[in-house]
Amino acid sequence: MNANIKWVEPAPKRENWFWPTDAMKERAWVSDPKIYEESWADPVAFWEKRAEEISWFKKWEVAYEEEPYKYRWFIGGKLNLSYNSLDRHVEAGKGDKVALIWEPEPTDEPNRIFTYKELLEEVSRLANALKELGIKKGDRVGIYLPMIPEAVIAMQAVVRIGAVPSVVFSAFSPESLRDRMLDCEAKVLITADGYWRRGKLINLKRNADKGIEGTKVEKVIVVKRAGLDVEMMPGRDVWYHEIVPKQSPECPPEEMDAEDLAFILYTSGTTGKPKGVMHTTGGYAVQVYTTAKWNFNLHDDDIFWCTADVGWITGHSYINYGPLMNGVTTVMYEGAPDTPDYGRMWATIQKHKVTVYYTAPTAIRMHVKWGDEWPAKYDLSSLRVLGTVGEPINEEAWLWYFKHIGGGRCPIIDTWWQTETGANCVEALPGIGPFIPTVAGRPFPGIRAKILDAGGQPVPAGEGGYLVLEPPFPPSLLRGLWGDPEKFKATYFGEYGPKYYFTKDGARMDEMGNIRITGRVDDVMNVAGHRLATAEVEDALSQHDAVSEVAVVSRPDEVKGEVPVAFVLLKAGYTPSDELKKELIKTVDVHIGPTARPAAIYFVEDVPKTRSGKIMRRILKALVRNEPIGDITTLRNPECVEELKKAVGYKG
Ligand code: PRX
């Protein structure tokens, strides 16, 4: 843990607190704050009630059971995520309702629109194709797809037959794909020829081919999206349009146990190796369904647009399962927010009459920079609720979002959660509020959270500490890390023991119970809403021949929130140059992807180390942030700090 956390200051001004209007309260599923005390008094009863709203093939016998490091929900219950997302709406007579609207990046291309019935049929066909390829319950299927409808169809098809999807962000490098496919031992990969990004066609198949070399992937299904001339390996690769349309549009959903694995999603921890976060079916379904419904106030007429990529947990829970389980229309956009111009997101809201818009603070900050005139050109009056996720939002961006996008009438739901929690955990409810810039809000009903000091004692209101979740743990909290039970225990229950799930976030809580998240307290960065370990970037850079040693820390960035900065020691025979910097950046692209590129690379002679030889990243962090450096007398090499100050232009 980082002992010298700098808490975000100042506190938000009282005049910037907003409360729900009568109209908001009326539309909200819950508007009486009593829900909090009641549900926190008996979370199991609360979640059982919520669980009754989704469809079960067989009801659970025991709602919750817990022993150290093992907690289970809805034990004995049987259900299927895909059945809950699709079949149940079709069976209820909503087959002709629009389930998914896809907006391609090129503006001269038509939207692809699927009704619930069409989506169910397409999902079933792909599910049957996967069966034809030999996929069975429990098998892992890799999904390396851009933002096209097939990404949702693929996740749905895999869970429909009880297999386990693991989605990999399409902008990740072949090497990142390979690490993940090797770790989860996927047998099949679903990918595409390419996709549009910022007016350019990106060849994805080439990366997929490289990424699965040496893995257990035996078959590859390739969606033709870009019309690129790609190489198909005979016997291994099959076009989606050749294997899927000929299948039956009916595929009975597998009856999954509530605690059967639903999916694996890799995320960054503090080491160079991403961890496979495991989510199970019942608890995940119930919490995703409920949080989507209550936080975004979903009703039958809602058009929900979450701008995250399907490669992240936000895309899983709030493009796919959350909105679909609620039977609303979900919108998915292929491309970049500035293509063809800075108004694309607002034009898309106007075009599809989006009612709920859910995005990241980094995106909002980008729009602030691009200027108010862009949203002003469009009719955004369809919007009712706005959401943010992924990183702390600053007051300026919050107020801009509230005024220029929400027209001062839409609550901003600042949802705190993680890949590990699977679904939203802390935020303000739209019918209750208050909506306070930089403050997420209270723990969701039925979720117990506390702020502790390093010794495990609760801190007084207003003081900084560490955010933990308490039992009964949230239904959608991860159940483990794929193939690494010891790491699971050490990572989340190492500091405080099995009675608290440690989030690794710093936070403070006001007297009312509103929580303000101040950011990670481990070596995990949040780069433009993308989670990344400093160690991952270090590992990538050290693969370059010239690098003898490297330390990466984060530095705040006006738009991206945080960016990585690298201190590089070169091997003998290499000299610093701009050329070498470019090569190092390329190395990061190859090993992780462009999202991880360092914003600055400093070639230095030495980095501060303890007497035992551990790099003191804390000092590097202070240097790049112009913060006080603190005591350096215990270092083995305090003299290097002067050189580093010059290198980074430290002002103190
Ligand atoms: O530091 C917190 C930050 O994002 C981390 C989780 O990252 P990831 O697993 O990639 O999931 C992001 C999408 C759920 C958290 O530990 N974070 C997430 N939401 C917020 C946030 N920080 C402040 N405010 C939020 N609303």
XYZ file of C-alpha atoms and ligand atoms in Angstrom:
678
model
C 0.000 0.000 0.000
C 1.094 3.494 -0.682
C 1.460 5.166 2.677
C 1.547 8.769 1.531
C -1.699 9.134 -0.361
C -2.490 12.619 -1.444
C -6.209 13.149 -1.091
C -8.055 15.019 -3.766
C -8.861 18.501 -2.562
C -10.838 20.671 -2.186
C -14.205 19.268 -1.156
C -17.060 19.959 -3.598
C -18.972 23.155 -2.943
C -22.395 22.858 -1.344
C -24.016 24.965 -4.059
C -23.012 22.295 -6.551
C -24.986 19.525 -4.857
C -28.038 18.533 -6.868
C -31.165 16.699 -5.766
C -33.757 14.778 -7.801
C -36.738 16.760 -9.056
C -40.269 15.474 -8.449
C -40.365 14.169 -12.013
C -37.165 12.201 -11.469
C -38.503 10.757 -8.247
C -41.689 9.734 -9.937
C -39.944 7.803 -12.658
C -37.403 6.225 -10.320
C -37.699 2.648 -9.090
C -36.735 3.789 -5.623
C -37.106 7.255 -4.189
C -37.316 6.619 -0.459
C -33.899 6.687 1.226
C -35.215 4.156 3.756
C -34.125 1.546 1.197
C -30.546 1.981 2.358
C -30.947 1.245 6.059
C -33.438 -1.528 5.396
C -31.298 -3.313 2.845
C -28.043 -2.891 4.743
C -29.716 -4.398 7.804
C -30.467 -7.572 5.845
C -28.622 -7.704 2.508
C -29.468 -11.353 1.890
C -33.194 -10.688 2.094
C -32.724 -7.671 -0.169
C -30.881 -9.600 -2.878
C -33.305 -12.515 -2.698
C -36.097 -10.115 -3.501
C -34.153 -8.731 -6.464
C -33.349 -12.245 -7.656
C -37.050 -13.000 -7.910
C -37.278 -10.523 -10.793
C -35.095 -12.573 -13.131
C -35.899 -16.020 -14.561
C -34.737 -19.210 -12.891
C -35.163 -22.745 -14.236
C -34.969 -23.802 -10.621
C -35.111 -21.594 -7.553
C -32.132 -21.490 -5.192
C -32.187 -23.428 -1.932
C -29.831 -21.293 0.144
C -29.448 -17.609 -0.655
C -25.964 -17.004 0.759
C -23.193 -18.997 2.336
C -19.797 -17.895 3.430
C -16.570 -19.334 4.733
C -13.157 -17.691 4.611
C -12.263 -16.745 1.024
C -15.365 -18.473 -0.292
C -18.784 -16.873 -0.624
C -21.645 -18.160 -2.720
C -25.029 -16.836 -3.727
C -28.306 -18.513 -4.716
C -26.966 -21.983 -4.092
C -28.808 -24.716 -5.954
C -30.467 -22.228 -8.312
C -30.404 -22.860 -12.065
C -30.486 -20.175 -14.713
C -28.906 -18.972 -17.942
C -27.639 -15.473 -18.677
C -28.632 -15.610 -22.329
C -32.122 -16.873 -21.497
C -32.474 -13.935 -19.122
C -31.212 -11.496 -21.741
C -33.255 -12.701 -24.693
C -35.733 -15.594 -24.466
C -37.691 -14.255 -21.573
C -38.518 -11.038 -23.395
C -39.510 -12.918 -26.563
C -41.689 -15.243 -24.489
C -43.295 -12.200 -22.880
C -44.364 -10.928 -26.312
C -41.566 -8.401 -26.795
C -39.907 -10.236 -29.699
C -40.364 -7.312 -32.085
C -38.879 -4.747 -29.759
C -35.461 -3.408 -30.765
C -32.777 -4.989 -28.608
C -29.646 -3.606 -30.239
C -28.800 -0.668 -32.478
C -25.357 -0.648 -33.982
C -23.851 2.566 -35.241
C -20.947 1.977 -37.644
C -18.140 4.509 -37.798
C -18.558 5.386 -41.518
C -21.548 7.720 -41.672
C -22.617 6.475 -45.101
C -23.149 2.951 -43.827
C -26.577 1.926 -42.481
C -27.223 0.998 -38.862
C -27.651 -2.658 -38.049
C -30.706 -3.162 -35.899
C -31.748 -6.375 -34.137
C -35.074 -7.040 -32.470
C -35.077 -9.339 -29.452
C -36.336 -12.171 -31.654
C -33.652 -11.576 -34.283
C -30.934 -11.344 -31.680
C -32.112 -14.560 -30.013
C -32.069 -16.356 -33.369
C -28.610 -15.107 -34.296
C -27.229 -15.980 -30.861
C -28.742 -19.450 -31.147
C -27.217 -19.984 -34.588
C -23.761 -19.037 -33.399
C -24.258 -21.205 -30.302
C -25.060 -24.150 -32.593
C -21.994 -23.381 -34.703
C -19.833 -23.469 -31.575
C -21.330 -26.829 -30.707
C -20.503 -28.026 -34.208
C -16.895 -27.027 -33.537
C -16.924 -29.188 -30.422
C -17.445 -26.568 -27.719
C -19.052 -27.936 -24.571
C -20.081 -26.633 -21.178
C -17.078 -25.274 -19.284
C -14.832 -24.885 -22.366
C -13.241 -21.464 -22.767
C -13.859 -19.431 -25.910
C -11.755 -16.381 -26.705
C -13.489 -13.322 -28.158
C -11.241 -10.781 -29.881
C -13.742 -8.580 -31.613
C -14.167 -4.893 -32.303
C -17.327 -2.970 -31.447
C -19.678 -4.798 -33.786
C -22.929 -6.607 -32.932
C -21.162 -9.955 -33.199
C -19.270 -9.105 -30.002
C -22.541 -9.156 -28.042
C -23.821 -12.089 -30.074
C -20.636 -14.037 -29.307
C -20.749 -13.445 -25.546
C -24.419 -14.428 -25.520
C -23.857 -17.527 -27.653
C -21.009 -18.803 -25.496
C -22.857 -18.410 -22.197
C -25.975 -19.872 -23.794
C -24.288 -23.261 -24.116
C -22.582 -23.017 -20.752
C -19.140 -22.362 -22.160
C -16.961 -19.585 -20.750
C -16.198 -16.483 -22.821
C -13.039 -14.498 -22.270
C -13.122 -11.244 -24.182
C -9.853 -9.537 -25.094
C -9.867 -5.820 -25.983
C -9.386 -5.595 -29.769
C -6.714 -2.881 -29.436
C -4.571 -5.206 -27.332
C -1.467 -6.576 -29.010
C -1.045 -10.158 -30.263
C 1.132 -10.826 -27.254
C -1.584 -9.736 -24.828
C -4.018 -11.980 -26.662
C -1.601 -14.893 -26.474
C -0.994 -14.494 -22.714
C -4.709 -14.619 -22.100
C -5.506 -17.478 -24.486
C -2.654 -19.535 -23.021
C -3.740 -18.857 -19.478
C -7.392 -19.809 -19.961
C -6.616 -22.522 -22.540
C -9.248 -21.374 -24.998
C -10.128 -23.870 -27.733
C -11.917 -21.507 -30.097
C -11.380 -17.843 -30.901
C -14.010 -15.580 -32.423
C -12.495 -12.612 -34.234
C -12.985 -10.385 -37.302
C -11.071 -9.416 -40.401
C -10.878 -5.805 -39.250
C -12.783 -2.677 -38.289
C -12.991 1.082 -38.730
C -11.203 3.377 -36.352
C -10.776 7.077 -37.029
C -11.461 6.664 -40.725
C -8.901 3.893 -41.129
C -9.366 0.165 -41.534
C -7.551 -1.815 -38.870
C -6.512 -5.366 -39.714
C -7.471 -7.466 -36.695
C -7.065 -10.913 -38.210
C -3.329 -10.437 -38.586
C -3.039 -9.749 -34.865
C -5.299 -12.670 -34.057
C -3.131 -15.011 -36.140
C 0.010 -13.895 -34.363
C -1.668 -13.978 -30.987
C -2.831 -17.572 -31.131
C 0.469 -19.028 -32.281
C 1.521 -21.643 -29.763
C -1.830 -21.646 -27.911
C -4.497 -24.352 -27.679
C -6.855 -22.517 -30.033
C -7.939 -25.093 -32.609
C -10.637 -23.217 -34.496
C -11.136 -19.587 -35.392
C -14.443 -18.051 -36.446
C -13.868 -14.880 -38.467
C -16.511 -12.189 -38.887
C -16.269 -10.293 -42.160
C -16.637 -6.687 -41.112
C -14.038 -4.757 -43.082
C -13.843 -6.659 -46.344
C -10.088 -6.938 -45.924
C -8.152 -9.497 -47.849
C -7.121 -11.772 -44.998
C -5.418 -15.114 -44.909
C -7.597 -17.999 -43.751
C -5.768 -21.050 -42.465
C -7.393 -24.166 -43.944
C -8.746 -26.524 -41.319
C -8.479 -23.908 -38.582
C -10.243 -20.762 -39.767
C -13.857 -20.544 -40.796
C -15.849 -17.491 -41.893
C -18.717 -16.553 -39.612
C -20.969 -16.104 -42.663
C -20.194 -19.632 -43.805
C -20.765 -21.505 -40.576
C -23.446 -19.465 -38.783
C -26.358 -18.763 -41.198
C -26.856 -22.440 -42.006
C -27.444 -23.352 -38.346
C -30.797 -23.801 -36.685
C -32.128 -20.599 -35.060
C -33.036 -22.616 -32.003
C -30.621 -23.667 -29.318
C -31.880 -24.601 -25.866
C -30.067 -22.643 -23.153
C -27.889 -24.703 -20.825
C -29.239 -24.868 -17.274
C -26.348 -23.365 -15.347
C -25.832 -23.656 -11.654
C -25.860 -20.241 -9.984
C -22.213 -20.750 -9.055
C -21.121 -22.072 -12.467
C -18.524 -19.915 -14.152
C -20.084 -17.211 -16.372
C -16.957 -15.622 -17.827
C -13.301 -14.842 -17.275
C -12.046 -11.323 -17.839
C -8.385 -10.446 -17.520
C -7.429 -7.282 -15.703
C -4.276 -5.596 -14.472
C -2.971 -6.243 -11.004
C 0.257 -4.901 -9.650
C 2.449 -7.443 -11.432
C 3.232 -7.662 -15.125
C 0.860 -10.573 -15.590
C -2.877 -9.850 -15.889
C -5.220 -11.823 -13.662
C -8.209 -13.836 -14.887
C -11.132 -12.526 -12.863
C -13.832 -15.193 -12.538
C -17.510 -14.313 -12.391
C -20.263 -16.802 -11.728
C -23.745 -16.874 -13.184
C -26.414 -16.231 -10.543
C -24.945 -13.453 -8.433
C -23.608 -11.650 -11.471
C -26.978 -11.797 -13.227
C -28.863 -10.452 -10.226
C -26.544 -7.543 -9.433
C -26.016 -6.484 -13.047
C -29.755 -6.609 -13.709
C -30.633 -4.670 -10.558
C -27.954 -1.993 -10.807
C -28.728 -1.352 -14.482
C -32.394 -0.990 -13.616
C -32.140 1.173 -10.503
C -29.084 3.286 -11.278
C -30.121 4.198 -14.803
C -33.806 4.102 -14.118
C -34.519 1.671 -16.920
C -38.064 1.325 -18.206
C -39.470 -0.227 -21.339
C -38.954 2.898 -23.461
C -35.297 3.479 -22.628
C -32.508 3.627 -25.200
C -29.305 2.933 -23.311
C -25.895 3.850 -24.658
C -22.768 2.797 -22.838
C -19.672 3.965 -24.697
C -17.228 1.478 -23.147
C -15.544 -1.188 -25.218
C -16.810 -4.759 -24.945
C -13.275 -5.719 -23.941
C -13.787 -4.136 -20.507
C -16.118 -5.113 -17.694
C -18.251 -2.030 -18.374
C -18.986 -3.287 -21.873
C -19.856 -6.745 -20.552
C -22.227 -5.531 -17.869
C -23.736 -2.374 -19.371
C -23.705 -2.822 -23.139
C -24.649 -6.449 -23.060
C -26.158 -8.165 -20.011
C -27.527 -5.241 -17.967
C -29.626 -3.502 -20.616
C -30.670 -6.745 -22.308
C -31.757 -8.423 -19.068
C -33.902 -5.329 -18.520
C -35.425 -5.637 -21.985
C -34.424 -2.145 -23.149
C -32.637 -1.096 -26.332
C -28.853 -1.022 -26.158
C -26.747 1.127 -28.486
C -23.284 0.189 -29.628
C -20.892 2.418 -31.570
C -17.998 1.084 -33.591
C -15.631 3.980 -33.823
C -13.961 7.060 -32.462
C -15.726 10.019 -30.789
C -14.074 12.526 -33.145
C -14.984 10.856 -36.438
C -16.051 12.412 -38.716
C -15.993 15.370 -36.278
C -16.209 16.282 -32.597
C -19.995 16.102 -32.667
C -20.276 12.374 -33.389
C -21.449 11.284 -29.933
C -24.080 14.046 -29.760
C -25.250 13.373 -33.315
C -25.682 9.724 -32.353
C -27.694 10.603 -29.239
C -29.949 12.796 -31.381
C -30.290 10.184 -34.120
C -31.286 7.287 -31.875
C -33.036 9.369 -29.186
C -30.772 7.963 -26.514
C -32.221 8.328 -23.012
C -29.315 7.093 -20.889
C -25.708 7.915 -21.717
C -22.924 6.209 -19.765
C -19.320 7.223 -20.402
C -15.919 7.811 -18.786
C -14.523 11.008 -17.207
C -11.598 10.938 -19.650
C -14.063 11.156 -22.551
C -15.900 14.030 -20.889
C -12.637 15.927 -20.385
C -11.875 15.461 -24.066
C -15.238 16.946 -25.005
C -14.643 19.882 -22.641
C -11.472 20.588 -24.600
C -13.215 20.294 -27.948
C -15.707 22.931 -26.897
C -19.348 23.590 -25.973
C -20.291 24.384 -29.544
C -20.320 20.697 -30.496
C -23.073 19.457 -28.174
C -24.914 22.758 -28.729
C -25.531 21.810 -32.361
C -27.634 18.783 -31.445
C -30.933 18.026 -29.801
C -30.043 16.142 -26.634
C -33.486 16.495 -25.052
C -34.100 12.734 -25.157
C -31.539 12.240 -22.371
C -32.846 11.472 -18.887
C -29.901 10.003 -16.987
C -26.151 10.405 -17.380
C -23.528 8.075 -15.998
C -19.778 8.028 -15.494
C -17.407 5.253 -14.605
C -13.808 4.217 -14.415
C -11.919 6.962 -12.608
C -12.490 9.874 -10.300
C -14.207 12.737 -12.090
C -13.075 16.306 -11.467
C -15.590 18.999 -10.595
C -15.133 20.980 -13.805
C -15.825 17.993 -16.052
C -18.806 16.971 -13.910
C -20.390 20.422 -14.098
C -19.765 20.628 -17.836
C -21.395 17.236 -18.378
C -24.349 18.234 -16.198
C -24.908 21.524 -18.033
C -23.915 20.920 -21.647
C -25.018 17.317 -22.064
C -27.699 16.895 -19.430
C -29.142 20.389 -19.924
C -29.192 20.730 -16.126
C -32.059 18.222 -15.937
C -30.306 14.821 -15.855
C -28.825 13.325 -12.726
C -25.207 12.205 -13.080
C -24.757 8.733 -11.691
C -21.068 8.405 -10.852
C -20.744 4.651 -10.498
C -17.798 3.231 -8.599
C -16.986 -0.398 -9.238
C -14.286 -2.675 -10.658
C -13.708 -5.609 -12.979
C -13.725 -7.634 -9.772
C -17.103 -6.389 -8.531
C -18.736 -7.160 -11.899
C -21.406 -4.513 -11.421
C -21.877 -1.040 -9.892
C -21.352 -0.871 -6.128
C -21.271 2.791 -5.057
C -23.247 5.687 -6.574
C -26.240 7.951 -5.970
C -29.646 6.586 -6.981
C -31.472 8.782 -9.534
C -34.603 9.141 -7.400
C -32.717 9.818 -4.171
C -29.480 11.701 -4.821
C -27.658 13.846 -3.892
C -25.595 14.200 -7.049
C -22.328 15.750 -5.981
C -19.417 16.464 -8.310
C -16.399 14.222 -7.499
C -18.435 12.140 -5.049
C -19.740 8.740 -6.171
C -22.395 8.407 -3.470
C -23.563 5.713 -1.106
C -23.016 1.975 -1.392
C -25.836 0.460 -3.454
C -28.657 -0.992 -1.350
C -27.640 -4.399 -0.048
C -23.931 -3.600 -0.314
C -21.960 -2.849 2.821
C -18.823 -0.762 2.554
C -16.487 0.899 5.053
C -13.444 3.145 5.055
C -10.645 1.712 7.175
C -7.218 2.876 8.211
C -4.159 0.750 7.520
C -4.628 -1.040 10.843
C -8.204 -2.077 10.027
C -10.041 0.498 12.160
C -12.888 2.532 10.642
C -11.835 6.146 10.106
C -14.038 9.041 11.264
C -16.288 10.742 8.700
C -14.372 13.029 6.382
C -11.013 11.366 6.892
C -9.109 9.474 4.258
C -8.717 5.718 4.365
C -9.135 2.566 2.342
C -12.395 1.380 0.842
C -13.431 -2.166 1.750
C -16.555 -4.225 1.130
C -18.048 -6.233 3.946
C -19.972 -9.505 4.046
C -22.391 -10.553 2.838
C -20.221 -9.747 -0.158
C -21.935 -8.284 -3.240
C -23.541 -11.059 -5.320
C -21.462 -10.190 -8.380
C -18.104 -9.996 -6.605
C -15.454 -12.175 -8.258
C -15.222 -15.716 -6.936
C -11.564 -16.217 -7.744
C -8.666 -15.755 -10.125
C -8.364 -18.326 -12.870
C -5.761 -20.911 -11.926
C -4.452 -18.967 -8.947
C -6.397 -19.361 -5.679
C -3.471 -18.193 -3.578
C -3.138 -14.951 -5.495
C -6.871 -14.393 -5.060
C -6.530 -14.580 -1.287
C -3.376 -12.490 -1.166
C -4.609 -9.778 -3.520
C -8.020 -9.068 -2.069
C -7.857 -10.406 1.482
C -4.156 -9.973 2.211
C -4.304 -6.700 4.135
C -7.424 -7.134 6.223
C -8.150 -10.884 6.216
C -11.223 -12.717 4.912
C -13.773 -10.422 6.584
C -13.099 -7.517 4.241
C -12.663 -7.406 0.481
C -9.991 -4.769 -0.072
C -10.714 -2.659 -3.159
C -7.239 -1.057 -3.374
C -8.915 2.329 -3.607
C -8.428 5.254 -1.301
C -11.665 6.981 -0.250
C -13.356 9.159 2.287
C -16.944 9.225 3.486
C -18.980 12.195 4.659
C -21.442 12.181 7.574
C -24.254 11.213 5.239
C -22.364 8.150 4.031
C -21.422 9.546 0.616
C -18.143 8.138 -0.612
C -15.545 10.041 -2.537
C -13.048 7.820 -4.326
C -9.568 9.270 -4.434
C -7.876 6.671 -6.599
C -5.825 3.503 -6.448
C -3.393 2.993 -3.636
C -1.457 0.220 -5.381
C 0.655 0.339 -8.530
C -2.321 0.270 -10.831
C -2.892 3.258 -13.121
C -6.046 4.475 -14.760
C -5.012 5.660 -18.210
C -7.912 7.189 -20.129
C -10.165 4.852 -18.174
C -7.992 1.834 -19.014
C -6.625 -0.117 -16.136
C -2.920 -0.792 -16.372
C -0.170 -1.879 -13.981
C 3.067 0.080 -13.929
C 4.752 -3.357 -13.891
C 3.136 -4.292 -17.212
C 4.655 -1.265 -18.904
C 7.994 -1.987 -17.229
C 7.912 -5.581 -18.451
C 7.158 -4.431 -21.987
C 9.955 -1.845 -22.038
C 12.510 -4.225 -20.612
C 12.022 -6.489 -23.630
C 13.965 -3.961 -25.695
C 17.644 -4.869 -26.073
C 18.841 -1.427 -25.032
C 17.117 -1.453 -21.650
C 19.043 -2.529 -18.610
C 16.576 -1.350 -15.982
C 13.302 0.528 -16.028
C 10.865 2.079 -13.581
C 7.412 3.301 -14.553
C 5.198 5.582 -12.502
C 2.065 7.527 -13.296
C 1.674 11.273 -13.611
C -1.654 13.139 -13.632
C -2.933 14.205 -17.039
C -5.586 16.779 -17.770
C -7.504 14.576 -20.206
C -6.454 10.984 -19.581
C -6.515 11.199 -15.794
C -3.150 9.482 -15.510
C -0.383 8.593 -17.957
C 2.662 6.347 -17.570
C 6.112 7.920 -17.397
C 9.241 5.777 -17.774
C 12.744 6.079 -16.316
C 15.102 4.008 -18.412
C 18.663 2.916 -17.677
C 20.465 1.899 -20.853
C 22.883 -0.972 -21.297
C 26.514 -0.161 -22.118
C 26.939 0.679 -25.776
C 23.561 2.419 -26.153
C 23.147 6.185 -26.144
C 19.973 8.154 -25.531
C 18.247 9.461 -28.658
C 14.804 10.375 -29.947
C 15.078 7.419 -32.270
C 15.516 5.100 -29.314
C 12.520 6.685 -27.596
C 10.419 5.910 -30.659
C 11.642 2.335 -30.642
C 10.768 1.948 -26.989
C 7.272 3.241 -27.632
C 6.950 0.729 -30.439
C 7.994 -2.008 -28.034
C 5.116 -1.042 -25.745
C 2.722 -1.120 -28.721
C 3.871 -4.605 -29.607
C 3.748 -6.063 -26.126
C 0.618 -4.389 -24.747
C -0.984 -1.936 -27.163
C -1.001 1.828 -27.824
C -3.059 2.586 -24.680
C 0.011 1.806 -22.577
C 2.444 4.168 -24.338
C 4.521 6.237 -21.902
C 3.858 9.982 -22.130
C 7.540 10.641 -21.362
C 10.680 8.561 -21.357
C 13.671 9.767 -19.332
C 17.047 8.195 -19.959
C 18.809 8.298 -16.600
C 21.956 6.937 -14.962
C 20.249 5.570 -11.890
C 16.919 5.358 -10.063
C 16.447 5.635 -6.276
C 16.776 2.314 -4.491
C 16.463 0.980 -0.970
C 19.445 -0.695 0.609
C 17.991 -4.035 -0.413
C 17.889 -2.855 -4.026
C 14.153 -2.211 -4.421
C 13.277 0.721 -6.684
C 11.578 3.498 -4.700
C 8.816 4.384 -7.115
C 7.316 6.688 -4.498
C 10.193 9.107 -5.049
C 9.887 8.954 -8.827
C 6.185 9.620 -8.481
C 6.834 12.687 -6.323
C 9.398 13.910 -8.851
C 7.080 13.760 -11.857
C 4.240 15.283 -9.853
C 6.313 18.094 -8.359
C 5.380 16.917 -4.890
C 7.603 16.898 -1.790
C 10.107 14.084 -2.052
C 10.406 13.353 1.635
C 13.251 11.626 3.387
C 15.883 10.160 1.095
C 18.557 9.410 3.657
C 17.634 5.731 3.827
C 18.330 5.273 0.117
C 21.319 3.347 -1.086
C 21.962 6.013 -3.742
C 20.491 9.353 -2.586
C 22.844 11.213 -4.912
C 20.861 10.121 -7.988
C 17.878 12.230 -6.903
C 19.608 15.463 -7.981
C 20.157 14.130 -11.497
C 16.544 12.983 -11.660
C 15.296 16.413 -10.575
C 17.098 17.935 -13.536
C 15.868 15.266 -15.931
C 12.198 15.829 -15.117
C 12.449 19.589 -14.526
C 11.370 19.235 -10.886
C 10.048 22.434 -9.372
C 9.382 21.093 -5.897
O -9.756 3.013 -8.980
C -11.089 2.646 -9.238
C -11.493 3.166 -10.603
O -11.289 2.083 -11.498
C -10.796 0.941 -10.796
C -11.321 -0.318 -11.427
O -10.880 -0.403 -12.733
P -11.478 -1.510 -13.700
O -11.416 -2.827 -13.039
O -10.804 -1.359 -15.003
O -12.989 -1.154 -13.847
C -13.377 0.067 -14.393
C -14.838 0.040 -14.701
C -15.697 -0.432 -13.614
C -11.230 1.153 -9.385
O -10.459 0.414 -8.472
N -12.892 3.578 -10.646
C -13.927 2.921 -11.186
N -15.048 3.643 -11.108
C -14.734 4.785 -10.466
C -13.367 4.745 -10.163
N -12.754 5.757 -9.505
C -13.497 6.809 -9.143
N -14.808 6.912 -9.414
C -15.472 5.945 -10.074
N -16.767 6.089 -10.348
